[in-house]
Amino acid sequence: MKEAPFLSTKSADSSTERRQFLRRGGLFASGAVLGAAELLPQVANAAGNLPPETPVWTKTQGTGFLNPPYGLPSPFEKNVVRKLPATAAAFPTGSRTPLQNLHGTITPNGLFFERHHAGVPGIDPEAHRLMIHGLVARPLMLTMSDLMRYPSVSRTHFIECSGNGSAEWNKHTGKTAQDIHGLLSCAEWTGVPLSFILDEVGVQAKGKWLLAEGADAAALTRSIPLEKAMEDALLVYAQNGEMLRPEQGYPLRLLLPGFEGNMNIKWLRRLKVGAEPFQTREETSKYTDLMPDGSARQFTFLMEAKSVITSPSGGQKLNQFGFHEISGLAWTGSGLIRRVDVSVDGGKNWREAVLQEPVQKCALTRFRLPWRWRGEAAVLQSRATDETGFVQPTRTQLIDARGKNSNYHYNAIQSWRVGTSGEISNVHV
C-alpha cells in the first residue's frame, strides 16, 4: 500500500497529539516573534500573545494606511533582501535575488537582481530619447511620450545573467540559492513590441542586425539579430505594474525573452540597423565562452534549460521529521518547461514533480513534490526538460562538453546535501 505523502496514521482528534501539536506551535511562534522583537518592542512577551490569550496587536489601533505612502514589507521580513557577492569590489556591479525566500514565480521589484557596468544613471524621462537609424528608410527619434502612444503588451519573462552560477565551474563556493543562482529574476513586463517600431522605420533588405546601446556611463552595446528583434523583443517601460526602477533601466530598456541578461540593454537610447554584427567589446573580449582547446564561442545568446530547488535548500535546516514540500524554479530560453524531475538520493532515482500553472514561455516555472524526511542523509536535485527535449545536464556532463575555462552559461544540476541534523549545504556530486 502506498504511503500517504503527509497524513498521520493516528487520529487527529487524539488529545495527546493535539497537545503536542500546540506545544510545537507555541515554540515555533515564540521563536518567530522573539526574532523580530527588536523591531516591534510592544511584542516583548511572546508567550502572552499565544492562544487563548488576546495578542497585543489586537488591543491597539494599527498604523494608518497612508503611513508610509509607498507600501513596505513587514519588519519581520527584514532579512529578505538583495545581497552583494562576498567578493564584491569597492564599486560592486551586481546584487542577487533571495530566491529561497520567494514564493510563486514573480520577483518583487525591490528584490529583482541588479547588474550594471558603470553604476545606475539618474535619467530624466522628459529628456530621454530613443534613436532608430542605420539601414532604415525613415529614421526616428522618439520621446517616452511618443513610445507610450503605441499599442502595448504585458508579458511575463525571466532575465538571467549569463554569469549566474559561474563560480561553481571549479568548486562549490556559494552557500545558498541566492549566492549561487541569485542573478535570476522574473517579472511581468509592459512595453511596445519592437517589431512595431521596426516596421515603422522600414528596415532595408540588407539589414540583419541591430546595435542596441544604453545611456549609462558604460554606453553598453550589444549586437541583436534582427530575427529576434522581430520575433518577440519588447521596448519595456514598466515592470510588475509600475514604471521601471532606475536599476532596471528607467525609463526604457530592451527585453529579449530567453537571451542572456546583458543583451537586455537598460537605459536604452539607440538602435542602429546594420548588415553584420557590430563586434562590440561586450561580445568579443567579454561574454564569450572559452572552450577547452582555447577557442571561444561567440554569440551564445540563449539561456538553456536550468532549475534549482529553493526549499529546502542551502543555508536552511529541517527542524522536524515528516512531511516537507520540495519546491523550486525551472526556466529555459527555448520556450516552455515541459517537465522537472526531482531526486532525493543524488540522482540514483527520480520522481516527476508537479508544475504550477501557468507554464509560460521564457518565464520561471514553479515545481513541487511532496517528500517525507525521516532523519536520513539525503542529496536533493532537480532536473529540467524543456519543450525542445533539452535536458539539464549534470555537472560532469557540462564539464565534459565545455571544460572549466568558461565564466558563462553554467546550467548544471544543483545538489543540496541534507545532513542527519537537518542542516543543508551546497555540494558537488
Coordinates of N, CA and C in Angstrom, one line a residue, residues 81-228:
V81 N 16.3 40.3 1.5 CA 16.8 41.4 0.8 C 17.8 40.9 -0.3
R82 N 18.1 41.8 -1.3 CA 19.1 41.6 -2.2 C 20.4 41.5 -1.5
K83 N 21.4 40.8 -2.1 CA 22.7 40.6 -1.5 C 23.8 40.8 -2.4
L84 N 24.8 41.5 -2.0 CA 26.0 41.6 -2.8 C 26.9 40.4 -2.7
P85 N 27.6 40.0 -3.7 CA 28.5 38.9 -3.6 C 29.6 39.1 -2.5
A86 N 30.0 37.9 -1.9 CA 31.0 38.0 -0.9 C 32.3 38.7 -1.3
T87 N 32.6 38.6 -2.6 CA 33.8 39.1 -3.2 C 33.6 40.5 -3.8
A88 N 32.6 41.2 -3.5 CA 32.2 42.4 -4.1 C 33.4 43.4 -4.0
A89 N 33.7 44.1 -5.1 CA 34.7 45.1 -5.1 C 34.2 46.4 -4.4
A90 N 35.1 47.4 -4.3 CA 34.7 48.7 -3.7 C 33.6 49.3 -4.4
F91 N 33.4 49.0 -5.7 CA 32.3 49.5 -6.5 C 31.6 48.3 -7.1
P92 N 30.7 47.7 -6.3 CA 30.0 46.5 -6.8 C 29.1 46.7 -8.0
T93 N 29.0 45.7 -8.8 CA 28.3 45.9 -10.0 C 27.0 45.0 -10.1
G94 N 26.7 44.3 -9.0 CA 25.5 43.4 -9.1 C 25.0 43.0 -7.7
S95 N 23.8 42.7 -7.6 CA 23.2 42.2 -6.4 C 22.3 41.0 -6.7
R96 N 22.1 40.1 -5.8 CA 21.4 38.9 -6.0 C 20.0 38.8 -5.4
T97 N 19.1 38.1 -6.0 CA 17.7 37.9 -5.5 C 17.7 36.8 -4.5
P98 N 17.0 37.0 -3.4 CA 16.9 35.9 -2.4 C 15.8 34.8 -2.8
L99 N 16.2 34.0 -3.8 CA 15.3 33.0 -4.4 C 14.7 32.1 -3.3
Q100 N 15.4 31.7 -2.3 CA 15.0 30.8 -1.3 C 13.9 31.4 -0.4
N101 N 13.7 32.7 -0.4 CA 12.7 33.3 0.4 C 11.4 33.7 -0.4
L102 N 11.4 33.5 -1.7 CA 10.3 33.9 -2.5 C 9.3 32.8 -2.8
H103 N 8.1 33.1 -3.2 CA 7.0 32.2 -3.4 C 6.5 32.5 -4.8
G104 N 5.9 31.5 -5.5 CA 5.3 31.7 -6.8 C 6.5 31.9 -7.8
T105 N 6.3 32.7 -8.8 CA 7.3 32.9 -9.8 C 7.6 34.3 -10.1
I106 N 6.9 35.3 -9.6 CA 7.1 36.7 -9.8 C 8.1 37.3 -8.8
T107 N 9.1 38.0 -9.2 CA 10.1 38.6 -8.3 C 9.6 40.1 -8.0
P108 N 9.4 40.4 -6.8 CA 9.0 41.8 -6.5 C 10.1 42.8 -7.0
N109 N 9.7 44.0 -7.4 CA 10.6 44.9 -8.0 C 11.8 45.3 -7.1
G110 N 11.5 45.3 -5.8 CA 12.6 45.7 -4.9 C 13.6 44.6 -4.6
L111 N 13.3 43.4 -5.1 CA 14.2 42.2 -4.9 C 14.8 41.7 -6.2
F112 N 14.4 42.4 -7.3 CA 14.9 41.9 -8.7 C 16.4 42.2 -8.7
F113 N 17.1 41.2 -9.2 CA 18.6 41.3 -9.2 C 19.1 42.5 -10.0
E114 N 20.3 43.0 -9.6 CA 20.9 44.1 -10.4 C 22.2 43.6 -11.0
R115 N 22.4 44.2 -12.2 CA 23.7 44.0 -12.8 C 23.9 45.2 -13.7
H116 N 25.0 46.0 -13.4 CA 25.3 47.2 -14.2 C 26.8 47.3 -14.3
H117 N 27.3 48.1 -15.3 CA 28.7 48.1 -15.7 C 29.3 49.4 -15.3
A118 N 28.5 50.5 -15.0 CA 29.1 51.8 -14.6 C 28.1 52.5 -13.7
G119 N 27.5 51.8 -12.8 CA 26.5 52.4 -12.0 C 25.2 52.7 -12.6
V120 N 24.3 53.2 -11.8 CA 22.9 53.5 -12.2 C 22.7 54.9 -12.5
P121 N 22.4 55.3 -13.8 CA 22.3 56.7 -14.1 C 20.9 57.2 -13.7
G122 N 20.9 58.5 -13.3 CA 19.6 59.2 -13.0 C 19.1 59.9 -14.2
I123 N 18.2 59.3 -14.9 CA 17.7 59.8 -16.2 C 16.4 60.5 -16.1
D124 N 16.3 61.7 -16.5 CA 15.0 62.5 -16.6 C 14.3 62.0 -17.8
P125 N 13.1 61.3 -17.6 CA 12.4 60.8 -18.8 C 12.0 61.8 -19.8
E126 N 11.8 63.1 -19.4 CA 11.4 64.1 -20.3 C 12.5 64.4 -21.3
A127 N 13.8 64.2 -20.9 CA 14.9 64.5 -21.7 C 15.5 63.2 -22.4
H128 N 14.9 62.1 -22.2 CA 15.4 60.8 -22.8 C 14.8 60.6 -24.2
R129 N 15.6 60.1 -25.1 CA 15.2 59.9 -26.4 C 15.7 58.5 -26.9
L130 N 14.9 57.9 -27.7 CA 15.3 56.6 -28.4 C 15.5 57.0 -29.9
M131 N 16.7 56.7 -30.4 CA 17.0 57.0 -31.8 C 17.1 55.7 -32.5
I132 N 16.4 55.6 -33.7 CA 16.5 54.4 -34.5 C 17.0 54.9 -35.9
H133 N 18.1 54.3 -36.3 CA 18.8 54.8 -37.5 C 19.6 53.6 -38.2
G134 N 20.4 53.9 -39.1 CA 21.2 52.9 -39.9 C 20.5 52.5 -41.2
L135 N 20.4 51.2 -41.4 CA 19.8 50.8 -42.7 C 18.3 50.8 -42.6
V136 N 17.7 51.9 -42.5 CA 16.3 52.1 -42.4 C 15.8 53.2 -43.4
A137 N 14.6 53.1 -43.8 CA 14.1 54.1 -44.8 C 13.7 55.4 -44.1
R138 N 13.2 55.3 -42.9 CA 12.7 56.5 -42.2 C 13.2 56.5 -40.7
P139 N 14.4 57.1 -40.5 CA 15.0 57.2 -39.1 C 14.0 57.9 -38.2
L140 N 14.0 57.5 -36.9 CA 13.1 58.0 -35.9 C 13.8 58.5 -34.7
M141 N 13.3 59.5 -34.1 CA 13.8 60.0 -32.7 C 12.5 60.0 -31.9
L142 N 12.4 59.1 -30.9 CA 11.2 59.0 -30.1 C 11.4 59.5 -28.7
T143 N 10.4 60.3 -28.2 CA 10.4 60.6 -26.7 C 9.6 59.4 -26.0
M144 N 9.7 59.5 -24.7 CA 8.9 58.5 -23.9 C 7.4 58.6 -24.2
S145 N 7.0 59.8 -24.3 CA 5.5 60.0 -24.6 C 5.2 59.5 -26.0
D146 N 6.1 59.6 -26.9 CA 5.8 59.0 -28.3 C 5.7 57.5 -28.2
L147 N 6.6 56.9 -27.4 CA 6.6 55.4 -27.3 C 5.4 54.9 -26.6
M148 N 4.9 55.6 -25.6 CA 3.8 55.1 -24.8 C 2.5 55.4 -25.5
R149 N 2.5 56.0 -26.7 CA 1.3 56.1 -27.5 C 1.1 54.9 -28.4
Y150 N 2.1 54.0 -28.6 CA 2.0 52.8 -29.4 C 1.2 51.8 -28.6
P151 N 0.6 50.8 -29.3 CA -0.1 49.7 -28.6 C 0.9 48.9 -27.7
S152 N 0.4 48.7 -26.5 CA 1.3 48.0 -25.6 C 0.9 46.5 -25.3
V153 N 1.8 45.8 -24.8 CA 1.5 44.4 -24.4 C 2.2 44.2 -23.0
S154 N 1.7 43.2 -22.2 CA 2.3 42.8 -21.0 C 2.6 41.3 -21.0
R155 N 3.9 41.0 -20.8 CA 4.3 39.5 -20.8 C 5.2 39.2 -19.6
T156 N 5.1 38.0 -19.2 CA 5.9 37.5 -18.1 C 7.2 36.8 -18.6
H157 N 8.4 37.3 -18.2 CA 9.6 36.7 -18.7 C 10.7 36.7 -17.6
F158 N 11.6 35.8 -17.6 CA 12.7 35.9 -16.7 C 13.9 36.6 -17.4
I159 N 14.8 37.1 -16.5 CA 16.1 37.6 -17.0 C 17.1 36.9 -16.1
E160 N 18.1 36.4 -16.8 CA 19.2 35.7 -16.1 C 20.6 36.2 -16.6
C161 N 21.4 36.6 -15.7 CA 22.8 37.0 -16.1 C 23.5 35.7 -16.6
S162 N 24.2 35.9 -17.7 CA 24.9 34.7 -18.3 C 26.0 34.2 -17.3
G163 N 26.4 35.0 -16.3 CA 27.4 34.5 -15.4 C 26.8 33.9 -14.1
N164 N 25.5 33.7 -14.1 CA 24.8 33.2 -12.9 C 25.4 31.8 -12.6
G165 N 25.9 31.6 -11.4 CA 26.4 30.3 -11.0 C 27.8 30.0 -11.5
S166 N 28.5 31.0 -12.1 CA 29.8 30.7 -12.8 C 30.9 30.2 -11.8
A167 N 30.8 30.6 -10.5 CA 31.8 30.2 -9.5 C 31.8 28.7 -9.3
E168 N 30.7 28.0 -9.7 CA 30.6 26.6 -9.5 C 31.3 25.8 -10.5
W169 N 31.9 26.4 -11.5 CA 32.6 25.6 -12.5 C 33.7 24.8 -11.9
N170 N 34.5 25.4 -11.0 CA 35.6 24.7 -10.4 C 35.4 24.1 -9.0
K171 N 34.7 24.7 -8.2 CA 34.4 24.2 -6.8 C 33.1 24.8 -6.3
H172 N 32.5 24.1 -5.3 CA 31.3 24.6 -4.7 C 31.7 25.8 -3.8
T173 N 31.1 26.9 -4.1 CA 31.5 28.1 -3.3 C 30.3 28.8 -2.6
G174 N 29.2 28.9 -3.2 CA 28.1 29.6 -2.6 C 27.4 28.7 -1.6
K175 N 26.7 29.3 -0.6 CA 26.0 28.5 0.4 C 24.6 28.4 0.2
T176 N 24.0 29.4 -0.4 CA 22.5 29.5 -0.6 C 22.1 29.6 -2.0
A177 N 20.8 29.4 -2.3 CA 20.3 29.6 -3.6 C 20.5 31.0 -4.1
Q178 N 20.5 31.9 -3.2 CA 20.7 33.3 -3.6 C 22.2 33.5 -4.0
D179 N 23.1 32.9 -3.2 CA 24.5 33.1 -3.5 C 24.9 32.5 -4.9
I180 N 24.3 31.4 -5.2 CA 24.7 30.6 -6.4 C 23.9 31.0 -7.7
H181 N 22.6 31.2 -7.5 CA 21.6 31.3 -8.6 C 20.9 32.7 -8.6
G182 N 21.3 33.6 -7.7 CA 20.5 34.8 -7.5 C 20.6 35.9 -8.5
L183 N 21.4 35.7 -9.6 CA 21.4 36.6 -10.7 C 20.3 36.2 -11.7
L184 N 19.1 36.0 -11.2 CA 17.9 35.5 -11.9 C 16.7 36.0 -11.3
S185 N 15.8 36.6 -12.1 CA 14.5 37.1 -11.6 C 13.5 37.0 -12.7
C186 N 12.2 37.2 -12.3 CA 11.1 37.1 -13.3 C 10.1 38.2 -13.0
A187 N 9.6 38.8 -14.0 CA 8.6 39.9 -13.8 C 7.6 39.9 -15.0
E188 N 6.5 40.6 -14.7 CA 5.6 41.0 -15.8 C 6.1 42.3 -16.4
W189 N 6.4 42.3 -17.7 CA 6.9 43.5 -18.3 C 5.9 44.1 -19.3
T190 N 5.8 45.4 -19.3 CA 4.9 46.1 -20.2 C 5.7 47.0 -21.1
G191 N 5.3 47.0 -22.4 CA 6.0 47.8 -23.3 C 5.5 47.7 -24.7
V192 N 6.2 48.1 -25.7 CA 5.9 48.1 -27.1 C 6.7 47.0 -27.8
P193 N 6.0 46.1 -28.6 CA 6.8 45.2 -29.4 C 7.7 45.9 -30.3
L194 N 9.0 45.6 -30.3 CA 10.0 46.2 -31.1 C 9.7 46.1 -32.6
S195 N 9.0 45.1 -33.0 CA 8.6 44.9 -34.4 C 7.7 46.0 -34.9
F196 N 6.9 46.6 -34.0 CA 6.1 47.8 -34.4 C 6.9 48.9 -34.9
I197 N 8.0 49.2 -34.1 CA 8.8 50.3 -34.4 C 9.7 50.1 -35.7
L198 N 10.2 48.8 -35.8 CA 11.0 48.5 -37.0 C 10.2 48.5 -38.2
D199 N 8.9 48.1 -38.1 CA 8.0 48.2 -39.3 C 7.8 49.7 -39.7
E200 N 7.7 50.5 -38.7 CA 7.5 52.0 -39.0 C 8.7 52.6 -39.6
V201 N 9.9 52.2 -39.2 CA 11.1 52.9 -39.8 C 11.5 52.2 -41.1
G202 N 11.0 51.0 -41.4 CA 11.3 50.4 -42.7 C 12.7 49.9 -42.8
V203 N 13.0 48.7 -42.3 CA 14.3 48.1 -42.3 C 14.6 47.7 -43.8
Q204 N 15.8 48.1 -44.2 CA 16.2 47.8 -45.6 C 16.6 46.3 -45.7
A205 N 16.6 45.8 -46.9 CA 16.8 44.4 -47.2 C 18.1 43.9 -46.6
K206 N 19.1 44.8 -46.7 CA 20.5 44.4 -46.2 C 20.5 44.4 -44.6
G207 N 19.5 44.9 -44.0 CA 19.6 45.0 -42.5 C 19.3 43.7 -41.9
K208 N 20.3 43.1 -41.1 CA 20.2 41.8 -40.5 C 20.4 41.9 -39.0
W209 N 21.0 43.0 -38.5 CA 21.4 43.1 -37.1 C 21.1 44.5 -36.6
L210 N 20.9 44.5 -35.3 CA 20.7 45.8 -34.6 C 21.8 46.0 -33.6
L211 N 22.3 47.2 -33.4 CA 23.2 47.6 -32.4 C 22.3 48.3 -31.3
A212 N 22.2 47.7 -30.1 CA 21.5 48.3 -29.0 C 22.5 49.0 -28.1
E213 N 22.2 50.2 -27.7 CA 23.1 51.0 -26.8 C 22.4 51.6 -25.7
G214 N 23.0 51.5 -24.5 CA 22.4 52.1 -23.3 C 23.0 53.5 -23.0
A215 N 22.2 54.3 -22.2 CA 22.6 55.6 -21.9 C 23.4 55.7 -20.6
D216 N 23.9 54.6 -20.0 CA 24.7 54.6 -18.8 C 26.1 55.0 -19.2
A217 N 27.0 55.3 -18.2 CA 28.3 55.7 -18.4 C 29.2 54.7 -19.2
A218 N 28.8 53.4 -19.1 CA 29.5 52.4 -19.9 C 29.0 52.4 -21.4
A219 N 27.9 53.1 -21.7 CA 27.3 53.0 -23.0 C 27.3 51.6 -23.5
L220 N 26.8 50.7 -22.7 CA 26.8 49.2 -23.0 C 26.1 49.0 -24.3
T221 N 26.8 48.2 -25.2 CA 26.3 47.9 -26.5 C 26.4 46.5 -26.9
R222 N 25.3 45.9 -27.5 CA 25.3 44.5 -28.0 C 24.7 44.5 -29.4
S223 N 25.1 43.5 -30.1 CA 24.5 43.2 -31.4 C 23.4 42.2 -31.2
I224 N 22.2 42.5 -31.8 CA 21.0 41.8 -31.7 C 20.6 41.3 -33.1
P225 N 20.3 40.0 -33.3 CA 19.9 39.5 -34.6 C 18.5 40.1 -34.9
L226 N 18.3 40.6 -36.1 CA 17.1 41.2 -36.5 C 15.9 40.2 -36.3
E227 N 16.2 39.0 -36.6 CA 15.1 37.9 -36.5 C 14.6 37.9 -35.1
K228 N 15.4 38.0 -34.1 CA 15.0 38.0 -32.7 C 14.2 39.3 -32.4

